[in-house]
Coordinates of C-alpha atoms and ligand atoms in Angstrom, one line a residue:
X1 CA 61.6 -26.9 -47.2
X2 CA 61.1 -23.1 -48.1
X3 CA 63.9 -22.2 -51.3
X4 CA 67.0 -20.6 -49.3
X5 CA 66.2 -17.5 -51.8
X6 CA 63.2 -17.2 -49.5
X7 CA 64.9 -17.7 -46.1
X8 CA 67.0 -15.4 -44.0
X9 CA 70.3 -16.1 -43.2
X10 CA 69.3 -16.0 -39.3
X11 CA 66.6 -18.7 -40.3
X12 CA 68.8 -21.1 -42.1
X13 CA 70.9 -20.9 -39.6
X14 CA 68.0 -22.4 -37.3
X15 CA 65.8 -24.6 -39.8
X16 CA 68.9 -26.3 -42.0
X17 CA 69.9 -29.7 -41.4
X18 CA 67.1 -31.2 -39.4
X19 CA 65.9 -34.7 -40.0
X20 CA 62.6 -35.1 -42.2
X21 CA 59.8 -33.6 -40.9
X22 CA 57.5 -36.8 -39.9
X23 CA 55.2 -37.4 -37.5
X24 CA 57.1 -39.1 -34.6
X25 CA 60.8 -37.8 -36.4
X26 CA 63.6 -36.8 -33.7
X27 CA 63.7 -32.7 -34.3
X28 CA 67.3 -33.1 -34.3
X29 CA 69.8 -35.3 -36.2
X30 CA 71.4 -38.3 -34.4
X31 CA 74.9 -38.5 -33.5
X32 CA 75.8 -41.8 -34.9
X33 CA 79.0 -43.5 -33.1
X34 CA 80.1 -46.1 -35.5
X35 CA 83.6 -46.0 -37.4
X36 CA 82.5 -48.9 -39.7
X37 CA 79.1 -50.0 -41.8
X38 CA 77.5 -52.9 -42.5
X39 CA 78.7 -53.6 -46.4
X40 CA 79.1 -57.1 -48.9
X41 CA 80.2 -56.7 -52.1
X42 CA 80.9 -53.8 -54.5
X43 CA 80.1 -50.8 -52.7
X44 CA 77.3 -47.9 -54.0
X45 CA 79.0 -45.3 -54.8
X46 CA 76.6 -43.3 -51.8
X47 CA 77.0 -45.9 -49.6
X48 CA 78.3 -45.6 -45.9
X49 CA 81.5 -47.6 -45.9
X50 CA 84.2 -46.5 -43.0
X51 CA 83.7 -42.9 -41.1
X52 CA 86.7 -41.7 -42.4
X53 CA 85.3 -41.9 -45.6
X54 CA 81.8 -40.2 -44.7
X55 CA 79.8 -40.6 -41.9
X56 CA 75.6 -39.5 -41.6
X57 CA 77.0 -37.5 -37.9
X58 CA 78.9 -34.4 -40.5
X59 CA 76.1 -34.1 -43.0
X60 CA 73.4 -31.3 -41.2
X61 CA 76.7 -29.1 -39.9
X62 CA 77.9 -29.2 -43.3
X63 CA 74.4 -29.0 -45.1
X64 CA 73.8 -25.5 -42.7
X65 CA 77.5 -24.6 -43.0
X66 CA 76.9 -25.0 -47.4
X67 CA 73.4 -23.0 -47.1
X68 CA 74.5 -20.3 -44.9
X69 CA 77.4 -19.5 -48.0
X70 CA 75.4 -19.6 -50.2
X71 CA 77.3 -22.8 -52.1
X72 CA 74.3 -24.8 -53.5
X73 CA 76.1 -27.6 -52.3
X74 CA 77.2 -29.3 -48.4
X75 CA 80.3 -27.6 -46.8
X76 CA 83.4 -30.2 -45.7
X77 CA 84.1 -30.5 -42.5
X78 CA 87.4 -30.7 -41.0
X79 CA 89.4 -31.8 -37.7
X80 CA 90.2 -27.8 -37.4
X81 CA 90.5 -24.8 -39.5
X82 CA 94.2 -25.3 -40.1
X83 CA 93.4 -28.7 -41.8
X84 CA 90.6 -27.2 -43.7
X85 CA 93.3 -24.4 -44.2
X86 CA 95.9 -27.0 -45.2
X87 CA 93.1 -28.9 -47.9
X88 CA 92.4 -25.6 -49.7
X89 CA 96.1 -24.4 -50.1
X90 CA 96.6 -28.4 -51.4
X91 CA 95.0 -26.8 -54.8
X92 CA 98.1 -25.0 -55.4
X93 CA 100.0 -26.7 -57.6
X94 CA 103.9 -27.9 -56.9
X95 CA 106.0 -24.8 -57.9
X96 CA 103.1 -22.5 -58.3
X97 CA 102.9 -18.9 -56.6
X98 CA 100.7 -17.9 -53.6
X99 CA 99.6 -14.4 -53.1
X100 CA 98.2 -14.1 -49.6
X101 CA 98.2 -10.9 -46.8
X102 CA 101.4 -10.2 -44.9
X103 CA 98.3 -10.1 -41.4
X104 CA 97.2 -13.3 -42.3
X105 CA 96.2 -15.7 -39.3
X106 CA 100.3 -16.6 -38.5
X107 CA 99.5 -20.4 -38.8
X108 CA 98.3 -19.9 -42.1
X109 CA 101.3 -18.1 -43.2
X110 CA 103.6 -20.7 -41.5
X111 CA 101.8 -23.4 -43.4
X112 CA 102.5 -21.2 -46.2
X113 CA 106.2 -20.8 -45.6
X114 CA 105.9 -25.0 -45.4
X115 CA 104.7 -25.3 -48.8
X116 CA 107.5 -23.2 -49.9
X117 CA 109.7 -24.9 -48.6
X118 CA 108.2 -28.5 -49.4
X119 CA 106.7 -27.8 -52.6
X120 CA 108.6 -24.7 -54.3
X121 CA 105.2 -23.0 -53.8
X122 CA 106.3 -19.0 -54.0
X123 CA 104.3 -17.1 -51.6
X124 CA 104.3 -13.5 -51.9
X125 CA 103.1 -11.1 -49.1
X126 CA 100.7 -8.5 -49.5
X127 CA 99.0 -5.8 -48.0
X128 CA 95.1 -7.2 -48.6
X129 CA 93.7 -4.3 -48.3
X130 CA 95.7 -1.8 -50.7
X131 CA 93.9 -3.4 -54.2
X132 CA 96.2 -2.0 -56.5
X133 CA 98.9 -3.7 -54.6
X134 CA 97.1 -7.1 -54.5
X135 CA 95.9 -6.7 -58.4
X136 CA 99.8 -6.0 -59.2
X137 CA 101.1 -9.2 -57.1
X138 CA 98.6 -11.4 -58.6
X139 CA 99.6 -10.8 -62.4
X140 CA 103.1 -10.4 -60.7
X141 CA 106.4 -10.1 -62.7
X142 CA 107.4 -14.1 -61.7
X143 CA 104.1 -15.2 -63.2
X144 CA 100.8 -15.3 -62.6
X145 CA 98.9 -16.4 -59.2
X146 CA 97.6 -19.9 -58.7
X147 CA 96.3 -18.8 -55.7
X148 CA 95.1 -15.7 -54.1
X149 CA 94.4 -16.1 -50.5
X150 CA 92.2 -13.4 -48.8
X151 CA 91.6 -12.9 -45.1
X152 CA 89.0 -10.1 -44.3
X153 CA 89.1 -8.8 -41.8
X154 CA 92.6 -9.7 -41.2
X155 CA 93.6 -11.6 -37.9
X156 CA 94.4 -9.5 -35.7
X157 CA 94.8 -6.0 -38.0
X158 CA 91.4 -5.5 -38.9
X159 CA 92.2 -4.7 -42.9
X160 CA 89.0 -5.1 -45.0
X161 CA 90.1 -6.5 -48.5
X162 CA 87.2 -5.6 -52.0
X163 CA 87.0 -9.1 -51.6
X164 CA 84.9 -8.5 -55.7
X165 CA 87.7 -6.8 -57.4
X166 CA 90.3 -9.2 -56.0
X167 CA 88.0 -12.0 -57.7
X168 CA 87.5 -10.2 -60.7
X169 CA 91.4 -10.2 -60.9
X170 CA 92.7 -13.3 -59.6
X171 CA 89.8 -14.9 -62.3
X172 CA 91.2 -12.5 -64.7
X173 CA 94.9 -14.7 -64.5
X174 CA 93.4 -18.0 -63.8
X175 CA 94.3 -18.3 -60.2
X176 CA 91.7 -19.7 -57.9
X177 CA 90.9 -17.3 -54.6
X178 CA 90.3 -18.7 -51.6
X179 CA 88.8 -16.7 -48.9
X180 CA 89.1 -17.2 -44.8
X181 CA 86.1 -16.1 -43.5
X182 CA 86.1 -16.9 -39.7
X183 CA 85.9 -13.3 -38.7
X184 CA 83.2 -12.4 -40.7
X185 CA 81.5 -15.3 -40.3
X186 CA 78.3 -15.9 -43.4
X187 CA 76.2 -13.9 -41.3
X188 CA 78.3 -11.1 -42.0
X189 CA 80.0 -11.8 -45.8
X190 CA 79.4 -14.2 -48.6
X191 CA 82.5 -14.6 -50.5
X192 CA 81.3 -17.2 -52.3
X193 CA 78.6 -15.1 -53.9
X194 CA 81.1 -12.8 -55.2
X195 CA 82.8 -15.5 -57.2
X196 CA 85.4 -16.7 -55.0
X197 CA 86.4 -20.5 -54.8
X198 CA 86.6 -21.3 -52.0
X199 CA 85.5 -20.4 -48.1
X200 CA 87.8 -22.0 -45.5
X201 CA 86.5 -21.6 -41.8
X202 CA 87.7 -22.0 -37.9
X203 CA 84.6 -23.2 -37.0
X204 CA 86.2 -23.4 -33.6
X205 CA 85.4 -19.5 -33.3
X206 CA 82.3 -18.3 -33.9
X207 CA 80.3 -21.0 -35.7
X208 CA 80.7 -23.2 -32.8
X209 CA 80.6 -20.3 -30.7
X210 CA 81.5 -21.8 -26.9
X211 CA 84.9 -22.0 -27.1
X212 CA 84.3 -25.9 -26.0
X213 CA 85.8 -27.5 -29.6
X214 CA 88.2 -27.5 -32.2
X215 CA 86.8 -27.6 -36.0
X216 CA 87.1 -26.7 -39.3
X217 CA 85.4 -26.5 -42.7
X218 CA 85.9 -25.5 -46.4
X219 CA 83.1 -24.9 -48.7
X220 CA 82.8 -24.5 -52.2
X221 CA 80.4 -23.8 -55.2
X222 CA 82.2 -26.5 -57.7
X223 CA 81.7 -29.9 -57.8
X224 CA 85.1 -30.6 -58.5
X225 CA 87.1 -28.6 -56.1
X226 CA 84.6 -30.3 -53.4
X227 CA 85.6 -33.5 -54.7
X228 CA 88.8 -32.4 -54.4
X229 CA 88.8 -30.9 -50.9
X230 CA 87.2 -34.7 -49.7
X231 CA 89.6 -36.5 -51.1
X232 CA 92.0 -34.4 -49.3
X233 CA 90.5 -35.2 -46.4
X234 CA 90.0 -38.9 -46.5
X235 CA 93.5 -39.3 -47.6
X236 CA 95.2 -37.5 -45.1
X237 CA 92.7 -38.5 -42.2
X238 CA 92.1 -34.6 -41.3
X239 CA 88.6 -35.7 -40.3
X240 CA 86.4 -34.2 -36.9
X241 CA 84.6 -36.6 -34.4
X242 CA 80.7 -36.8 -34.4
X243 CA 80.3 -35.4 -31.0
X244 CA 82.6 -31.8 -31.9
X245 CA 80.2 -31.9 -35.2
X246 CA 77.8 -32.0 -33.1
X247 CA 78.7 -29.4 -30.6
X248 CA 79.3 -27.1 -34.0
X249 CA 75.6 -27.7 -35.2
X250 CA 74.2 -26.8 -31.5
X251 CA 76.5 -23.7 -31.2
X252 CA 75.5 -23.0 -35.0
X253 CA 71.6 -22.8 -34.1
X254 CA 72.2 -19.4 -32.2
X255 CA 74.6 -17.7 -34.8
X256 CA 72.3 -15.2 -35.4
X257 CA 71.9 -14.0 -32.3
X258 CA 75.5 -14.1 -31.0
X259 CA 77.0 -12.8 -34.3
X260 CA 74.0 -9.5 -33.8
X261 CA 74.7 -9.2 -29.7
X262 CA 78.3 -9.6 -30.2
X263 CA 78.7 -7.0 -33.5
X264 CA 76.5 -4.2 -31.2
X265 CA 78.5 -4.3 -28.4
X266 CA 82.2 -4.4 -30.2
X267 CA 80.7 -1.3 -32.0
X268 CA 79.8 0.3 -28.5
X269 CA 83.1 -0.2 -27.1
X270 CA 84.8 0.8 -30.0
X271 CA 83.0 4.0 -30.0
X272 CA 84.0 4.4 -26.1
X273 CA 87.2 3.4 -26.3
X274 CA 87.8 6.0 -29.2
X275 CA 88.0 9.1 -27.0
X276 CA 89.4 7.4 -23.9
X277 CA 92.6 9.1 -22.0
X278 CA 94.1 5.7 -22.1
X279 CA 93.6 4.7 -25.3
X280 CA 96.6 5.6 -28.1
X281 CA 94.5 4.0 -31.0
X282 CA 91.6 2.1 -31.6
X283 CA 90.6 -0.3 -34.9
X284 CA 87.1 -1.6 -35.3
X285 CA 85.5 -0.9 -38.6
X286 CA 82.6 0.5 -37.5
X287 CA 84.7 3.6 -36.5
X288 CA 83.7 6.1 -39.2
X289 CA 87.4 7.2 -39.2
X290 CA 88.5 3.4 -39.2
X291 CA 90.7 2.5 -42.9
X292 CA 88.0 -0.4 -43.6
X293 CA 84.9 1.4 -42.5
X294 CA 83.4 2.4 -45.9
X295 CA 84.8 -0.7 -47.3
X296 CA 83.3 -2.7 -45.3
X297 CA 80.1 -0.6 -45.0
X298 CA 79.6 -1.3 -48.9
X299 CA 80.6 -5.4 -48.8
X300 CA 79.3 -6.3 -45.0
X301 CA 76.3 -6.9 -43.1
X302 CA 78.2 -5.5 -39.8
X303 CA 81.7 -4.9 -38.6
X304 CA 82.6 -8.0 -36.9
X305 CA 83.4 -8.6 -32.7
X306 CA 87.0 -8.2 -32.9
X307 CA 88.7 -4.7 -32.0
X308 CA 92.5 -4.1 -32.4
X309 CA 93.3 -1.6 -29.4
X310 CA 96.9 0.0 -28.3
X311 CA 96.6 1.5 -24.9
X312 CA 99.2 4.0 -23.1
X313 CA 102.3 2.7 -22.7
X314 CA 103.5 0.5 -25.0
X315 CA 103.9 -3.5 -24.8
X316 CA 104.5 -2.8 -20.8
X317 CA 100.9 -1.0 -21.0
X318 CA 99.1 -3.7 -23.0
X319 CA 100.8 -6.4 -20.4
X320 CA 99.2 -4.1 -17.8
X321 CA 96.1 -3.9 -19.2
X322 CA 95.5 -7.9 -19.9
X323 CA 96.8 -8.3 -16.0
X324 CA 94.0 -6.2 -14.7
X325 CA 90.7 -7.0 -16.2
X326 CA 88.8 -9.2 -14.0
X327 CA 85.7 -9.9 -16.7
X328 CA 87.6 -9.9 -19.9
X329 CA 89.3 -13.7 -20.5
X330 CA 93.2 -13.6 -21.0
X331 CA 93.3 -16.0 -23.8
X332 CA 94.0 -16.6 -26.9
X333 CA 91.3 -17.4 -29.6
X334 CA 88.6 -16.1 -30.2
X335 CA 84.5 -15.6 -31.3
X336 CA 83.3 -17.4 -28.1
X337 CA 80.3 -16.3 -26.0
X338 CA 82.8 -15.2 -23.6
X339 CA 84.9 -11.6 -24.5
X340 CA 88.6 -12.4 -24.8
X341 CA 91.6 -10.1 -25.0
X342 CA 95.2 -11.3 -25.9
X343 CA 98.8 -9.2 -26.6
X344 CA 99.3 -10.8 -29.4
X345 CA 102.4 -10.0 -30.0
X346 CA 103.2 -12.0 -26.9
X347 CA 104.0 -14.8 -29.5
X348 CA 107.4 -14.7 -31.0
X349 CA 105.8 -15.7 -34.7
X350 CA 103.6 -13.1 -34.5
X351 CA 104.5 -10.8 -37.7
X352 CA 106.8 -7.6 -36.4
X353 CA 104.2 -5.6 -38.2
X354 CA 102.0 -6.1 -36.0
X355 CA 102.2 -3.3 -33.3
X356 CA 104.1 -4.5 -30.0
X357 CA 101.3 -3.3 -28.0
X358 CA 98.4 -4.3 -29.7
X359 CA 95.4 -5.7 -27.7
X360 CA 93.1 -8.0 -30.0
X361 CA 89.7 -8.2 -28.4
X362 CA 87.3 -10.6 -29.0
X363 CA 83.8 -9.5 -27.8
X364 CA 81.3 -12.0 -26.5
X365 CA 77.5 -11.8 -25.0
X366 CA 78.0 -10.3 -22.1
X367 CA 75.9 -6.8 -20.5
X368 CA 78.0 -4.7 -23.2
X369 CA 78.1 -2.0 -19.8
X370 CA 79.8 -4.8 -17.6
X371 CA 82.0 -5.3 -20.4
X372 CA 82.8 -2.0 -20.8
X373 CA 83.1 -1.1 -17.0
X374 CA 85.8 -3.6 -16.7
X375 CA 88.1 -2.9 -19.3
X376 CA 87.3 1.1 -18.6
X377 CA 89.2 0.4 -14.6
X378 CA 92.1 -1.8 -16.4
X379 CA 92.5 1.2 -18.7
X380 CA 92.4 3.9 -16.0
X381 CA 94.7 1.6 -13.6
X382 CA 97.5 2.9 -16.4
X383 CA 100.0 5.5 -15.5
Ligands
PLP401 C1 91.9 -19.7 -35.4 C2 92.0 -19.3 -36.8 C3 92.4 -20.3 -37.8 C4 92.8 -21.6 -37.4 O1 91.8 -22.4 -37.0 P1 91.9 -23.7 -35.9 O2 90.5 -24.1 -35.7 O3 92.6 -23.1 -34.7 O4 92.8 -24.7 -36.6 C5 92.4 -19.9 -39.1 N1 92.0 -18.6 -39.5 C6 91.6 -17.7 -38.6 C7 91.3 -16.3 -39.1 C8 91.6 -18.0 -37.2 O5 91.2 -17.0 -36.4

């Protein structure tokens, strides 16, 4: 096949991770139901064993999943993102020190917590997208990081971290960085091309794309930290089934298009909802006035689908809001074809610094003007 160097993104994202092209050759891989493999004797070190192991059904999501981040080398694939999640923060060593942002995704930060609490891991909160504040915490007065954890955009405050200076100075102290990129999605940003160790995904969002599966993946350019992140997985069983691998790699083949439909229209309705009567404050970093935007102008190929929105009226307004739209799913989770829209704060975990009104919408495929008509009458129904 044609070097990646030569390919698009939007291609790769198409072409990757087909079988051989030969005359008569299925256009797509098989899903191969089989949890054991015919073996005598002392095993290859290639050779298919036990699908817990490896099995054939992973290898084109996580071959597409490697190329699209640019690795040089297959992604790992996971049960879901928290157990991809779980594998990379593994790295940390026993009493070593986690820096990782105060709006991370709150499962991540309760695993977080966990570690501390299991492990003597020290986790120190930051605000990921204040630099200084992250380059202070990382060569912090307890010692430096082991780990600097980035989210970018944050889930659900929308904070765009220099994802390159934060590797420059996490490097700089010999703590690996490890980067969350389900928002942004590879379309959209590359950490791994700006040095960072590792990429951890919810492929359950928008790689899969349908909302129909629960997945996750880690990638990463070194051999040994793969090894590393596989062994994790075989040893604590944190594996996926062929058929959600499957329904990943389908959802994956129209990436592109979602990720460019999706991005247009959360920028329209950001716009929209800017100068609306109803609307207190708006966060989507397309906003030129937005705290990320020239941030993430500079580092990303868009502004992501997600849109952090307080309407009138506090938490009682935001309930109304979610009770009225008729389009817009009430659901938690997000990147689906499908536009979403949660309170998030609805969940007691949720960090108290996020606002009690806050809206986080996800924005699907839709008409972007049958989005925008729906959500424009739950916003007017306010008094
Ligand atoms: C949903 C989500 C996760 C967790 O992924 P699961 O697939 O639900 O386990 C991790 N990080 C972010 C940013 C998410 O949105």
């Amino acid at each position: 096949m044609t070097p990646d160097a030569e390919l698009s993104p939007a291609t790769l994202a198409v072409v990757a991770g087909r079988p051989a092209r030969a005359q008569g050759a299925p256009v797509n891989a098989p899903v191969v139901l089989s949890s054991t493999y015919v073996s005598a004797g002392a095993p290859g070190p290639d050779e298919s064993l036990y699908a817990r192991i490896d099995t054939e059904t992973w290898h084109p999501f996580e071959e597409v999943l490697g190329r699209l981040e640019d690795a040089g080398r297959p992604a790992v694939v996971f049960g879901s993102g928290m157990a991809a999640i779980a594998a990379a923060m593994s790295l940390i060593p026993p009493g070593g020190r986690l820096v990782m942002p105060r709006h991370s995704y709150q499962v991540a930060l309760g695993y977080a917590t966990d570690l501390s609490e299991r492990s003597g891991v020290r986790v120190t909160l930051v605000d990921i997208d204040d630099t200084e504040a992250v380059v202070a915490a990382v060569n912090g007065p307890e010692g430096p990081a082991s780990m600097l954890w980035v989210e970018s955009p944050t889930n659900p405050m929308l904070e765009v971290a220099d994802i390159p200076t934060l590797v420059a100075a996490a490097h700089a102290v010999g703590a690996l960085v490890c980067v969350d990129n389900t928002f942004a999605t590879p379309l959209v940003q590359r950490p791994l091309t700006w040095g960072a160790d590792v990429v951890v995904h919810s492929v359950t969002k928008y790689l899969a794309g349908h909302s129909d599966v629960v997945l996750g993946a880690a990638v990463a350019t070194d051999a040994d930290l793969t090894a590393r992140l596989r062994a994790y997985r075989t040893l604590h069983g944190a594996i996926a089934g062929p058929w959600e691998v499957w329904l990943a790699l389908r959802g994956m083949r129209t990436l592109a298009l979602r990720v460019e439909r999706s991005q247009a229209s959360a920028a329209e309705l950001a716009a929209r909802l800017h100068g609306h009567p109803a609307v207190v404050a708006v966060r989507h970093p397309s906003l030129p006035d937005d705290p990320g935007h020239a941030r993430a102008a500079a580092l990303m190929d868009g502004f992501g689908s997600i849109i952090g929105l307080r309407p009138r009226g506090g938490a009682e307004g935001a309930r109304a809001v979610v009770a009225a739209v008729q389009l817009w799913v009430p659901a938690t989770s997000l990147g689906g074809v499908e536009s979403s829209l949660e309170r998030r704060r609805r969940f007691a975990s949720e960090s108290i610094t996020v606002p009690d009104d806050l809206l986080r919408l996800s924005v699907g495929i839709e008409d972007v003007e049958d989005l925008w008509a729906d959500l424009d009458r739950a916003l007017r129904s306010l008094r």
